[in-house]
Amino acid sequence: MLKHLKSNRAVGNNFAGHDANSCLTEEDIIRYLFHKIADEERFQIENHFTECDLCYDLIAGARKFNSEKELRSHLEQTRREIQKKFLRSVPARRGSKLAYYSAAALVLIAFSGFGYWMSHDPNRQLADEYLKPYSNTIPLSRSQSQETLLEEAMAAYELEDYTLAKGMLSEFIDQNPNNLSAHLYCGISALISNDDLESIAHLQKASYSQDTRIADAAEWYLALANLKLDNINEAKTILVRVVNKNGYFTDSARSLLERIKNE
C-alpha cells in the first residue's frame, strides 16, 4: 500500500520546500494511469491527489502521454537533459543522486515546463532551425482496400501528425524490424516530437541502409538529434561525414557546422 502518501494541500504549485517523499512516485503514477490496480490503492491515490496540488498536476501532466512507454521515454529524456545541464552548471555535484533528477523530471512534465525549458536551450534551438521533415519516399496506394499499416503511418506523416506517425511506425517496426525506411521516418517523427533518444535509436539503424537516400538522410537527422542533446562532438563528426558525401544535405550540414563553431 501507499503508506508514504500524506496531505500537501498547502503546497499548491510551489515545489520549493515540498516533501517529495510524501507524494506519488513515478511508479505510482504509471500504475494508476496504465495498469489495473486494486480498488483500495486507486482510492488512496485519488484521495491523495485531490488533497495535493502538486500530485494533481503530476497526474494531469502525465495524462498527456498515450502509453506507459511514451511517458517513460519522456521522463528518461528529461532526466538526461536535467542531469547534463545540472552537472555542467554545478560540476562539484557529480555525486548527486538520481532521485533529484527523477523528481525534477516529474515536476517539469507536471507543469508543462519541459517544452518551455527545452525550447530555450541554444543547441536545441539551433537544431530546430534546420529541422525540416524529409519528403516521403514510400509510395502510398491511395486505396483503402490495399492500405497497409506502413501506408497509414506515412499518410499521418504527410499530414504532419508526427506523434501518430511515430506510434504507427513503431508498431510496424515491431513486426518488420529490418525495414530501414520505416526506421528513418520513425526517427524523424520522434525527433520532431522531441523524443530525441528514441529518434537516435531508429536513425542509427537507418544509417546502415544500402539505399543512399535513406542512409544520407538518417545521418543528417542523427546529427540534429545529437545537437539537440548537446552531444556537440558527435554532431560535428556526423556533419563532417555528411559534408564529405557531397549529397543532398551537404550545404545544410556545412552551414550548420559553421553555426556551431560560431556559437
mmCIF file of C-alpha atoms in Angstrom:
data_model
loop_
_atom_site.group_PDB
_atom_site.id
_atom_site.type_symbol
_atom_site.label_atom_id
_atom_site.label_comp_id
_atom_site.label_asym_id
_atom_site.label_seq_id
_atom_site.Cartn_x
_atom_site.Cartn_y
_atom_site.Cartn_z
ATOM 1 C CA MET A 1 0.000 0.000 0.000
ATOM 2 C CA LEU A 2 0.982 3.634 -0.408
ATOM 3 C CA LYS A 3 1.961 4.430 3.172
ATOM 4 C CA HIS A 4 4.224 7.288 2.049
ATOM 5 C CA LEU A 5 1.275 9.455 0.969
ATOM 6 C CA LYS A 6 0.404 12.491 3.044
ATOM 7 C CA SER A 7 -1.673 15.596 2.535
ATOM 8 C CA ASN A 8 0.148 18.563 0.993
ATOM 9 C CA ARG A 9 -2.759 20.809 0.107
ATOM 10 C CA ALA A 10 -0.998 23.963 1.264
ATOM 11 C CA VAL A 11 1.910 23.478 -1.108
ATOM 12 C CA GLY A 12 -0.020 24.367 -4.238
ATOM 13 C CA ASN A 13 2.168 24.684 -7.334
ATOM 14 C CA ASN A 14 5.305 25.529 -5.375
ATOM 15 C CA PHE A 15 7.807 22.657 -5.351
ATOM 16 C CA ALA A 16 10.271 24.525 -3.135
ATOM 17 C CA GLY A 17 10.271 23.065 0.349
ATOM 18 C CA HIS A 18 7.922 20.300 -0.732
ATOM 19 C CA ASP A 19 8.495 16.901 0.853
ATOM 20 C CA ALA A 20 8.777 14.719 -2.263
ATOM 21 C CA ASN A 21 8.850 11.585 -0.090
ATOM 22 C CA SER A 22 5.235 12.210 0.900
ATOM 23 C CA CYS A 23 3.932 12.249 -2.670
ATOM 24 C CA LEU A 24 3.227 9.960 -5.581
ATOM 25 C CA THR A 25 6.262 8.304 -7.104
ATOM 26 C CA GLU A 26 6.856 7.812 -10.807
ATOM 27 C CA GLU A 27 5.792 4.168 -10.462
ATOM 28 C CA ASP A 28 2.633 5.154 -8.546
ATOM 29 C CA ILE A 29 1.603 7.425 -11.421
ATOM 30 C CA ILE A 30 2.376 4.846 -14.096
ATOM 31 C CA ARG A 31 0.442 2.120 -12.251
ATOM 32 C CA TYR A 32 -2.528 4.435 -11.756
ATOM 33 C CA LEU A 33 -2.697 5.540 -15.399
ATOM 34 C CA PHE A 34 -1.714 2.434 -17.318
ATOM 35 C CA HIS A 35 -2.286 -0.632 -15.115
ATOM 36 C CA LYS A 36 -5.203 -2.349 -13.443
ATOM 37 C CA ILE A 37 -4.780 -1.774 -9.719
ATOM 38 C CA ALA A 38 -6.736 -2.749 -6.631
ATOM 39 C CA ASP A 39 -9.654 -0.518 -5.687
ATOM 40 C CA GLU A 40 -8.054 0.317 -2.339
ATOM 41 C CA GLU A 41 -4.824 1.501 -3.968
ATOM 42 C CA ARG A 42 -6.756 3.519 -6.558
ATOM 43 C CA PHE A 43 -8.766 5.127 -3.748
ATOM 44 C CA GLN A 44 -5.571 6.043 -1.877
ATOM 45 C CA ILE A 45 -4.035 7.640 -4.957
ATOM 46 C CA GLU A 46 -7.168 9.581 -5.883
ATOM 47 C CA ASN A 47 -7.720 10.679 -2.301
ATOM 48 C CA HIS A 48 -4.135 11.931 -2.158
ATOM 49 C CA PHE A 49 -4.067 13.928 -5.376
ATOM 50 C CA THR A 50 -7.393 15.594 -4.572
ATOM 51 C CA GLU A 51 -5.650 16.979 -1.462
ATOM 52 C CA CYS A 52 -2.212 17.625 -3.001
ATOM 53 C CA ASP A 53 -1.976 20.234 -5.753
ATOM 54 C CA LEU A 54 1.471 19.068 -6.843
ATOM 55 C CA CYS A 55 0.381 15.453 -7.363
ATOM 56 C CA TYR A 56 -2.814 16.607 -9.069
ATOM 57 C CA ASP A 57 -0.654 18.473 -11.593
ATOM 58 C CA LEU A 58 1.662 15.463 -11.926
ATOM 59 C CA ILE A 59 -1.285 13.267 -12.886
ATOM 60 C CA ALA A 60 -2.657 15.918 -15.251
ATOM 61 C CA GLY A 61 0.715 16.290 -16.958
ATOM 62 C CA ALA A 62 1.231 12.546 -17.274
ATOM 63 C CA ARG A 63 -2.217 12.108 -18.859
ATOM 64 C CA LYS A 64 -0.887 13.886 -21.958
ATOM 65 C CA PHE A 65 1.010 10.728 -22.886
ATOM 66 C CA ASN A 66 -0.800 7.913 -24.647
ATOM 67 C CA SER A 67 1.125 4.982 -23.216
ATOM 68 C CA GLU A 68 3.432 3.892 -20.428
ATOM 69 C CA LYS A 69 6.244 3.562 -22.983
ATOM 70 C CA GLU A 70 5.770 7.140 -24.180
ATOM 71 C CA LEU A 71 5.680 8.557 -20.642
ATOM 72 C CA ARG A 72 8.768 6.607 -19.574
ATOM 73 C CA SER A 73 10.607 7.757 -22.703
ATOM 74 C CA HIS A 74 9.842 11.407 -21.961
ATOM 75 C CA LEU A 75 10.812 11.026 -18.308
ATOM 76 C CA GLU A 76 14.122 9.395 -19.216
ATOM 77 C CA GLN A 77 14.879 12.061 -21.791
ATOM 78 C CA THR A 78 14.031 14.820 -19.322
ATOM 79 C CA ARG A 79 16.210 13.240 -16.637
ATOM 80 C CA ARG A 80 19.162 13.096 -19.021
ATOM 81 C CA GLU A 81 18.698 16.720 -20.055
ATOM 82 C CA ILE A 82 18.415 17.906 -16.450
ATOM 83 C CA GLN A 83 21.413 15.862 -15.374
ATOM 84 C CA LYS A 84 23.543 17.132 -18.244
ATOM 85 C CA LYS A 85 22.709 20.782 -17.610
ATOM 86 C CA PHE A 86 22.905 20.440 -13.836
ATOM 87 C CA LEU A 87 26.364 18.857 -13.937
ATOM 88 C CA ARG A 88 27.545 21.391 -16.484
ATOM 89 C CA SER A 89 26.484 24.306 -14.299
ATOM 90 C CA VAL A 90 27.467 22.733 -10.954
ATOM 91 C CA PRO A 91 30.369 20.312 -11.674
ATOM 92 C CA ALA A 92 31.072 19.699 -7.985
ATOM 93 C CA ARG A 93 27.752 17.867 -7.609
ATOM 94 C CA ARG A 94 28.615 14.903 -9.804
ATOM 95 C CA GLY A 95 27.729 12.594 -6.932
ATOM 96 C CA SER A 96 24.134 13.809 -6.708
ATOM 97 C CA LYS A 97 21.548 11.054 -6.532
ATOM 98 C CA LEU A 98 19.306 10.153 -9.431
ATOM 99 C CA ALA A 99 16.313 10.909 -7.223
ATOM 100 C CA TYR A 100 16.961 14.620 -7.733
ATOM 101 C CA TYR A 101 16.690 14.264 -11.499
ATOM 102 C CA SER A 102 13.649 11.987 -11.244
ATOM 103 C CA ALA A 103 11.762 14.466 -9.083
ATOM 104 C CA ALA A 104 12.697 17.377 -11.324
ATOM 105 C CA ALA A 105 11.652 15.441 -14.429
ATOM 106 C CA LEU A 106 8.235 14.740 -12.947
ATOM 107 C CA VAL A 107 7.745 18.359 -11.955
ATOM 108 C CA LEU A 108 8.713 19.626 -15.407
ATOM 109 C CA ILE A 109 6.208 17.304 -17.029
ATOM 110 C CA ALA A 110 3.553 18.217 -14.472
ATOM 111 C CA PHE A 111 3.776 21.915 -15.146
ATOM 112 C CA SER A 112 4.403 21.588 -18.882
ATOM 113 C CA GLY A 113 7.702 23.316 -18.207
ATOM 114 C CA PHE A 114 9.620 20.709 -20.174
ATOM 115 C CA GLY A 115 8.687 22.217 -23.528
ATOM 116 C CA TYR A 116 9.430 25.760 -22.363
ATOM 117 C CA TRP A 117 12.745 24.794 -20.777
ATOM 118 C CA MET A 118 13.839 22.731 -23.778
ATOM 119 C CA SER A 119 12.854 25.445 -26.255
ATOM 120 C CA HIS A 120 15.252 27.862 -24.543
ATOM 121 C CA ASP A 121 18.280 25.588 -24.945
ATOM 122 C CA PRO A 122 20.566 27.224 -27.580
ATOM 123 C CA ASN A 123 21.715 23.974 -29.206
ATOM 124 C CA ARG A 124 18.147 22.718 -29.358
ATOM 125 C CA GLN A 125 17.023 25.997 -30.889
ATOM 126 C CA LEU A 126 19.810 25.790 -33.466
ATOM 127 C CA ALA A 127 18.900 22.215 -34.391
ATOM 128 C CA ASP A 128 15.239 23.167 -34.702
ATOM 129 C CA GLU A 129 16.157 25.887 -37.209
ATOM 130 C CA TYR A 130 17.475 23.187 -39.520
ATOM 131 C CA LEU A 131 14.906 20.513 -38.699
ATOM 132 C CA LYS A 132 12.515 20.021 -41.595
ATOM 133 C CA PRO A 133 10.634 16.796 -42.395
ATOM 134 C CA TYR A 134 12.132 14.656 -45.134
ATOM 135 C CA SER A 135 9.873 14.037 -48.109
ATOM 136 C CA ASN A 136 8.080 10.712 -48.200
ATOM 137 C CA THR A 137 9.866 8.217 -50.448
ATOM 138 C CA ILE A 138 7.470 5.374 -49.587
ATOM 139 C CA PRO A 139 4.701 5.292 -52.233
ATOM 140 C CA LEU A 140 1.109 5.197 -51.000
ATOM 141 C CA SER A 141 -1.521 3.013 -52.638
ATOM 142 C CA ARG A 142 -4.285 5.627 -52.097
ATOM 143 C CA SER A 143 -6.705 2.702 -51.905
ATOM 144 C CA GLN A 144 -8.284 1.827 -48.570
ATOM 145 C CA SER A 145 -8.555 -1.816 -49.555
ATOM 146 C CA GLN A 146 -4.798 -2.005 -50.138
ATOM 147 C CA GLU A 147 -3.730 0.330 -47.366
ATOM 148 C CA THR A 148 -1.160 -1.167 -45.016
ATOM 149 C CA LEU A 149 -0.075 -0.068 -41.558
ATOM 150 C CA LEU A 150 3.049 1.470 -43.091
ATOM 151 C CA GLU A 151 0.999 3.419 -45.597
ATOM 152 C CA GLU A 152 -1.342 4.632 -42.858
ATOM 153 C CA ALA A 153 1.680 5.763 -40.863
ATOM 154 C CA MET A 154 3.119 7.626 -43.837
ATOM 155 C CA ALA A 155 -0.251 9.227 -44.523
ATOM 156 C CA ALA A 156 -0.129 10.593 -40.957
ATOM 157 C CA TYR A 157 3.456 11.717 -41.609
ATOM 158 C CA GLU A 158 2.395 13.623 -44.726
ATOM 159 C CA LEU A 159 -0.394 15.256 -42.707
ATOM 160 C CA GLU A 160 2.294 16.362 -40.205
ATOM 161 C CA ASP A 161 0.768 14.337 -37.382
ATOM 162 C CA TYR A 162 4.179 13.159 -36.238
ATOM 163 C CA THR A 163 3.071 11.748 -32.899
ATOM 164 C CA LEU A 164 0.556 9.484 -34.631
ATOM 165 C CA ALA A 165 3.074 8.614 -37.345
ATOM 166 C CA LYS A 166 5.697 7.712 -34.743
ATOM 167 C CA GLY A 167 3.320 5.404 -32.899
ATOM 168 C CA MET A 168 2.155 3.631 -36.045
ATOM 169 C CA LEU A 169 5.684 3.314 -37.417
ATOM 170 C CA SER A 170 6.848 1.855 -34.101
ATOM 171 C CA GLU A 171 4.059 -0.714 -34.335
ATOM 172 C CA PHE A 172 5.058 -1.517 -37.921
ATOM 173 C CA ILE A 173 8.731 -1.845 -36.941
ATOM 174 C CA ASP A 174 7.820 -4.299 -34.180
ATOM 175 C CA GLN A 175 6.569 -6.569 -36.969
ATOM 176 C CA ASN A 176 9.208 -5.553 -39.540
ATOM 177 C CA PRO A 177 12.419 -4.729 -37.630
ATOM 178 C CA ASN A 178 14.608 -4.744 -40.756
ATOM 179 C CA ASN A 179 12.630 -2.139 -42.685
ATOM 180 C CA LEU A 180 15.178 0.693 -42.583
ATOM 181 C CA SER A 181 12.919 3.157 -44.405
ATOM 182 C CA ALA A 182 10.415 2.790 -41.570
ATOM 183 C CA HIS A 183 13.222 3.350 -39.059
ATOM 184 C CA LEU A 184 14.163 6.573 -40.871
ATOM 185 C CA TYR A 185 10.677 8.063 -40.785
ATOM 186 C CA CYS A 186 10.044 6.849 -37.256
ATOM 187 C CA GLY A 187 13.300 8.541 -36.221
ATOM 188 C CA ILE A 188 12.346 11.784 -37.946
ATOM 189 C CA SER A 189 8.851 11.719 -36.421
ATOM 190 C CA ALA A 190 10.351 11.117 -32.985
ATOM 191 C CA LEU A 191 12.841 13.946 -33.481
ATOM 192 C CA ILE A 192 10.135 16.414 -34.477
ATOM 193 C CA SER A 193 8.101 15.221 -31.470
ATOM 194 C CA ASN A 194 11.119 15.884 -29.177
ATOM 195 C CA ASP A 195 11.640 12.177 -28.479
ATOM 196 C CA ASP A 196 15.353 12.585 -29.121
ATOM 197 C CA LEU A 197 16.587 9.329 -27.581
ATOM 198 C CA GLU A 198 14.069 7.212 -29.469
ATOM 199 C CA SER A 199 14.951 9.175 -32.585
ATOM 200 C CA ILE A 200 18.642 8.305 -32.304
ATOM 201 C CA ALA A 201 17.924 4.588 -31.925
ATOM 202 C CA HIS A 202 15.914 4.492 -35.167
ATOM 203 C CA LEU A 203 18.200 6.803 -37.145
ATOM 204 C CA GLN A 204 21.298 4.814 -36.253
ATOM 205 C CA LYS A 205 19.678 1.712 -37.733
ATOM 206 C CA ALA A 206 18.526 3.595 -40.839
ATOM 207 C CA SER A 207 22.051 4.934 -41.431
ATOM 208 C CA TYR A 208 23.152 1.392 -42.402
ATOM 209 C CA SER A 209 20.723 1.263 -45.329
ATOM 210 C CA GLN A 210 22.125 0.303 -48.737
ATOM 211 C CA ASP A 211 19.815 2.958 -50.192
ATOM 212 C CA THR A 212 21.976 6.099 -50.129
ATOM 213 C CA ARG A 213 18.912 8.340 -49.886
ATOM 214 C CA ILE A 214 17.884 6.630 -46.651
ATOM 215 C CA ALA A 215 21.408 6.414 -45.213
ATOM 216 C CA ASP A 216 22.297 10.039 -46.021
ATOM 217 C CA ALA A 217 19.026 11.363 -44.604
ATOM 218 C CA ALA A 218 19.478 9.264 -41.469
ATOM 219 C CA GLU A 219 22.941 10.731 -40.854
ATOM 220 C CA TRP A 220 21.685 14.299 -41.269
ATOM 221 C CA TYR A 221 18.841 13.842 -38.792
ATOM 222 C CA LEU A 222 21.146 11.892 -36.483
ATOM 223 C CA ALA A 223 23.418 14.945 -36.343
ATOM 224 C CA LEU A 224 20.436 17.133 -35.427
ATOM 225 C CA ALA A 225 19.350 14.695 -32.716
ATOM 226 C CA ASN A 226 22.817 14.723 -31.161
ATOM 227 C CA LEU A 227 22.931 18.509 -31.327
ATOM 228 C CA LYS A 228 19.595 18.688 -29.509
ATOM 229 C CA LEU A 229 21.062 16.504 -26.761
ATOM 230 C CA ASP A 230 24.206 18.676 -26.502
ATOM 231 C CA ASN A 231 26.372 15.874 -27.915
ATOM 232 C CA ILE A 232 28.337 18.510 -29.815
ATOM 233 C CA ASN A 233 31.389 16.462 -30.786
ATOM 234 C CA GLU A 234 29.274 13.593 -32.081
ATOM 235 C CA ALA A 235 27.070 16.010 -34.025
ATOM 236 C CA LYS A 236 30.123 17.659 -35.610
ATOM 237 C CA THR A 237 31.664 14.300 -36.544
ATOM 238 C CA ILE A 238 28.473 13.246 -38.315
ATOM 239 C CA LEU A 239 28.103 16.620 -40.036
ATOM 240 C CA VAL A 240 31.643 16.365 -41.433
ATOM 241 C CA ARG A 241 30.728 12.980 -42.921
ATOM 242 C CA VAL A 242 27.598 14.478 -44.465
ATOM 243 C CA VAL A 243 29.600 17.353 -45.963
ATOM 244 C CA ASN A 244 32.168 14.974 -47.447
ATOM 245 C CA LYS A 245 29.480 12.930 -49.184
ATOM 246 C CA ASN A 246 28.544 15.904 -51.398
ATOM 247 C CA GLY A 247 24.929 14.835 -51.307
ATOM 248 C CA TYR A 248 21.527 16.402 -50.792
ATOM 249 C CA PHE A 249 22.266 17.577 -47.227
ATOM 250 C CA THR A 250 25.832 18.821 -47.823
ATOM 251 C CA ASP A 251 25.040 22.538 -47.967
ATOM 252 C CA SER A 252 22.856 22.383 -44.866
ATOM 253 C CA ALA A 253 25.494 20.384 -42.983
ATOM 254 C CA ARG A 254 28.242 22.840 -43.938
ATOM 255 C CA SER A 255 26.086 25.779 -42.843
ATOM 256 C CA LEU A 256 25.229 24.125 -39.533
ATOM 257 C CA LEU A 257 28.890 23.319 -38.841
ATOM 258 C CA GLU A 258 29.756 26.985 -39.253
ATOM 259 C CA ARG A 259 26.936 27.988 -36.926
ATOM 260 C CA ILE A 260 28.132 25.527 -34.275
ATOM 261 C CA LYS A 261 31.673 26.911 -34.469
ATOM 262 C CA ASN A 262 30.388 30.457 -34.042
ATOM 263 C CA GLU A 263 28.004 29.753 -31.157
#
